[in-house]
Short mmCIF file of C-alpha atoms in Angstrom, two decimals:
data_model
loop_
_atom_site.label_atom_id
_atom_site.label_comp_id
_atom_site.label_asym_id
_atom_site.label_seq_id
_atom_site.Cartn_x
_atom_site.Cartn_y
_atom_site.Cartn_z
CA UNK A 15 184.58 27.28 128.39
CA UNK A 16 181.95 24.49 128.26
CA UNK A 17 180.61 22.57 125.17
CA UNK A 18 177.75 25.24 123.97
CA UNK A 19 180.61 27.37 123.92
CA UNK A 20 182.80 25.51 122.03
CA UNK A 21 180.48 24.42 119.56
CA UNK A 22 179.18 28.10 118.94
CA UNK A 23 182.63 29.33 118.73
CA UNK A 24 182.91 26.86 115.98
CA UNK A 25 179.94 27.40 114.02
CA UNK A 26 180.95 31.26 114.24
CA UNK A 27 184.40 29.95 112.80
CA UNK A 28 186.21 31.34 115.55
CA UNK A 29 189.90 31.77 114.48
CA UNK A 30 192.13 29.58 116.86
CA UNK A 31 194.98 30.55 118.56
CA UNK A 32 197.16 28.01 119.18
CA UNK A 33 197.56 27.86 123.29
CA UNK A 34 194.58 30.27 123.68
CA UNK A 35 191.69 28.23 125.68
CA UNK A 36 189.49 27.61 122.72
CA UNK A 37 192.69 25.68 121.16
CA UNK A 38 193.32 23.94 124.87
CA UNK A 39 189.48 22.65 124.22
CA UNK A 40 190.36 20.88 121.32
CA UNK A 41 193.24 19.08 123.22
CA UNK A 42 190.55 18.38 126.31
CA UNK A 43 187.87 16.80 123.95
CA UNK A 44 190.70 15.00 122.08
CA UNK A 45 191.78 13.07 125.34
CA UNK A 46 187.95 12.24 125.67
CA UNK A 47 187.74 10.97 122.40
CA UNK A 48 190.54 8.81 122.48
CA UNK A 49 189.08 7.05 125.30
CA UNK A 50 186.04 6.55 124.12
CA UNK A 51 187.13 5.07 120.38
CA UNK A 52 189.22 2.85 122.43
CA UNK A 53 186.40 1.37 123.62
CA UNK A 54 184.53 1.26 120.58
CA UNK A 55 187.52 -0.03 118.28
CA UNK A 56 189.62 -2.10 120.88
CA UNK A 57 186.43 -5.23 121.71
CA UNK A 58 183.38 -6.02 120.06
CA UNK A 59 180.31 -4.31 120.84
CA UNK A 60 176.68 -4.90 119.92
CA UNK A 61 174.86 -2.26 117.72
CA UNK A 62 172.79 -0.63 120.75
CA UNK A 63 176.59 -0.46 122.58
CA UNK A 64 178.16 0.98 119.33
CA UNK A 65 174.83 3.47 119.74
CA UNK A 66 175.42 4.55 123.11
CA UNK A 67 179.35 4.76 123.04
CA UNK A 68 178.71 7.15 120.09
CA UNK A 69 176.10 9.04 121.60
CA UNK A 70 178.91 9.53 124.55
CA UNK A 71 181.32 10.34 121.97
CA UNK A 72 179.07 13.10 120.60
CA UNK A 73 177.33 14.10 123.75
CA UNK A 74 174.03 14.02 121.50
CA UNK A 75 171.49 11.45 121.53
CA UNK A 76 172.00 8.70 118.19
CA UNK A 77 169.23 6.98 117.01
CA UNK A 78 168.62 3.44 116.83
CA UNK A 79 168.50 3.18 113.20
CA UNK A 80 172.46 4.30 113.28
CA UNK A 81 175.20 1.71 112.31
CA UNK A 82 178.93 1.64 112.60
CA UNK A 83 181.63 -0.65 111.41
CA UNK A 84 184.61 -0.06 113.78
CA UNK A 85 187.28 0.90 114.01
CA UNK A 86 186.18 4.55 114.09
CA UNK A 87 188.72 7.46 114.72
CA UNK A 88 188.07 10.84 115.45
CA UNK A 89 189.82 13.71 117.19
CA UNK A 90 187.23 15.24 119.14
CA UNK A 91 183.76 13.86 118.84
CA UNK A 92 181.32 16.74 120.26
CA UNK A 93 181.01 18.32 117.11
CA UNK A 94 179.29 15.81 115.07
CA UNK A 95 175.79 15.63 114.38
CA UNK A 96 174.36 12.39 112.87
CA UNK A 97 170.98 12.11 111.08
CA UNK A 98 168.24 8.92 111.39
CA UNK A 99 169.61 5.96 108.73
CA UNK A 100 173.24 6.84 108.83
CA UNK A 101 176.01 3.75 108.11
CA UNK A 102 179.69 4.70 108.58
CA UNK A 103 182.12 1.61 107.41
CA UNK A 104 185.23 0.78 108.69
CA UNK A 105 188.16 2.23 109.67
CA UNK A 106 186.79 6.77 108.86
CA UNK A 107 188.56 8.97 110.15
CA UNK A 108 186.34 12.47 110.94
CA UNK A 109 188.36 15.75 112.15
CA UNK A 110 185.28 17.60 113.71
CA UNK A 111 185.78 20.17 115.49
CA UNK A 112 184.65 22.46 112.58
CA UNK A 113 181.38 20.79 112.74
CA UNK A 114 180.59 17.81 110.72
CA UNK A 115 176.80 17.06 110.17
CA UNK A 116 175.41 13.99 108.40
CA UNK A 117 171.90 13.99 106.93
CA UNK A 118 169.57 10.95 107.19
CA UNK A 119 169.95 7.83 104.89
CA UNK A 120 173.76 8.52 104.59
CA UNK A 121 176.30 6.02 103.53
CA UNK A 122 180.09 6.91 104.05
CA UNK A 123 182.83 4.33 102.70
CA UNK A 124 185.11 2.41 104.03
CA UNK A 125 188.63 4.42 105.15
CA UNK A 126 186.95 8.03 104.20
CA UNK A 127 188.29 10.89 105.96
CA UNK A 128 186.40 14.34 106.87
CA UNK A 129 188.45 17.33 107.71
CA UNK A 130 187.07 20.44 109.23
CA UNK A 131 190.28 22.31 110.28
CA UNK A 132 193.15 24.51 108.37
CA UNK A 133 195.97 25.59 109.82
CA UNK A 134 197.36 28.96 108.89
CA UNK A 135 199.52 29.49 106.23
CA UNK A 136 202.11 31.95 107.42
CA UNK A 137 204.82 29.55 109.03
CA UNK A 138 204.96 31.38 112.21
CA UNK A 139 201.72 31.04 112.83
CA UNK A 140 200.91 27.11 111.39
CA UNK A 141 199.80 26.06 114.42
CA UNK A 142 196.80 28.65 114.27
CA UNK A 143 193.69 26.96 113.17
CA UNK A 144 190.56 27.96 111.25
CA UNK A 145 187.35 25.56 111.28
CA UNK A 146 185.11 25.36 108.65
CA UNK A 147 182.19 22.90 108.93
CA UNK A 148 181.42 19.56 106.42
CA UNK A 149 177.67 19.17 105.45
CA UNK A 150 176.20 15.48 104.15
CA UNK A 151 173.28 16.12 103.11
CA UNK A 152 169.99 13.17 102.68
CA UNK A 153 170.45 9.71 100.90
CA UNK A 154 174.40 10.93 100.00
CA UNK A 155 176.48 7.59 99.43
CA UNK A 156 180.33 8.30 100.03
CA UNK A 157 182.53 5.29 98.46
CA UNK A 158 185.92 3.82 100.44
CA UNK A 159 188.66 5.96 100.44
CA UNK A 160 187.45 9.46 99.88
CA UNK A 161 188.76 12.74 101.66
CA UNK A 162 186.25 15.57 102.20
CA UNK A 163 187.84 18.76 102.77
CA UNK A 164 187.19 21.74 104.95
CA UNK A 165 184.18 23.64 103.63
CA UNK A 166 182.33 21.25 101.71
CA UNK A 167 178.80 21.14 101.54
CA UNK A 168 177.64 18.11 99.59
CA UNK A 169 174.01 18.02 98.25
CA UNK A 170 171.07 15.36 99.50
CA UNK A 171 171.43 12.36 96.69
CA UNK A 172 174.94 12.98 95.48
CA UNK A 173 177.61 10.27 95.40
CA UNK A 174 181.30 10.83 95.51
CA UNK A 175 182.98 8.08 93.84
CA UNK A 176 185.85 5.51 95.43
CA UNK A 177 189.19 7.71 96.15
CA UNK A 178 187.95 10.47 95.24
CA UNK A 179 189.22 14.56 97.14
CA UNK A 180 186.35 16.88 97.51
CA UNK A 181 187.30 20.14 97.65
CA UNK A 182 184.56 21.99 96.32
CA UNK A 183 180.98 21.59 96.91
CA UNK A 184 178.75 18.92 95.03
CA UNK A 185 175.18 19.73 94.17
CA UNK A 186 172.17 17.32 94.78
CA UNK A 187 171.38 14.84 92.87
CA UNK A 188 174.97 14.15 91.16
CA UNK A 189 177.73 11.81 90.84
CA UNK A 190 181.04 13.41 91.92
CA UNK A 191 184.32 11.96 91.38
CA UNK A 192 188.15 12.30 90.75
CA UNK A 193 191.08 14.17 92.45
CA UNK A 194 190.05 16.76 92.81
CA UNK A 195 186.45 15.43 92.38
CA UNK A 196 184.07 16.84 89.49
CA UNK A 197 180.21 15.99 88.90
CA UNK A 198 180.25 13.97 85.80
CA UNK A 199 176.73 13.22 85.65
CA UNK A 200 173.36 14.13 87.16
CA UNK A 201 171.19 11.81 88.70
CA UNK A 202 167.71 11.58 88.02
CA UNK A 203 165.71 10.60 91.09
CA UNK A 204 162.76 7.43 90.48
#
């Protein structure tokens, strides 16, 4: 299986078996991914390094207006797309083999975590897995410590306050928080 295979098995939400060789993919781009956020998280590195380690990490090209605090964890890498103007603070944590894609102009907090996975919920089979892909849309601001959970599709403009758990999708234009988070007001663009 290469990559374009992977990655459309994922955005068909392929069911995954554990020890079948989509699941032995996961472990493969894993090993690749911990190599490469070694690098980025273990010495400093300039902005255009930062740039180029992530565009390894993704196997996609990053543009120049993209910024990263490290550290920066992830578990596979080849399944995220970033957008032009994207900042992602210190010390996130994506799972993305579900597909995580950032829209331009996003901001994502400090310590936020993206999950794209589930496992099954029969306990014979837990270590199946089902993706299910994260959407940021435009000019979204995250704030430090939020989880986004499998499935979530959050509009362009929206903020998610500090510590907050999205479960559900957010609409444009709205500010989102609380566990589990709820839009509390709209947001009127100037």
């Amino acid at each position: 299986m290469n990559l374009s295979e992977f990655r459309d098995a994922m955005k068909r939400r392929e069911h995954v078996t554990a020890g079948s060789e989509l699941f032995l993919m996961f472990h493969k781009y894993s090993q690749e991914a911990l190599k490469i956020t070694a690098e980025i998280n273990n010495k400093y590195n300039s902005p255009e390094e930062i740039r180029k380690l992530f565009s390894q990490l993704t196997e996609s090209t990053i543009d120049e207006t993209f910024g990263l605090f490290p550290p920066f964890y992830t578990d596979c890498g080849k399944n995220i797309k970033i957008g032009k103007n994207v900042f992602i603070n210190a010390c996130c944590r994506f799972q993305d083999q579900g597909g995580i894609e950032i829209g331009d102009g996003a901001l994502i907090g400090h310590n936020t975590t993206i999950a794209t996975l589930n496992h099954d919920f029969s306990p014979e089979n837990r270590a199946n897995i089902t993706p299910s892909p994260v959407k940021i849309g435009k000019n979204v601001w995250i704030g430090s410590d939020c989880t986004i959970l499998p499935g979530v599709e959050i509009g362009d403009g929206a903020i998610i306050g500090a510590g907050s758990v999205v479960t559900k999708s957010v609409p444009s234009n709205t500010i989102s928080v609380g566990n589990p988070a709820k839009v509390i007001k709209n947001i009127s663009e100037k």
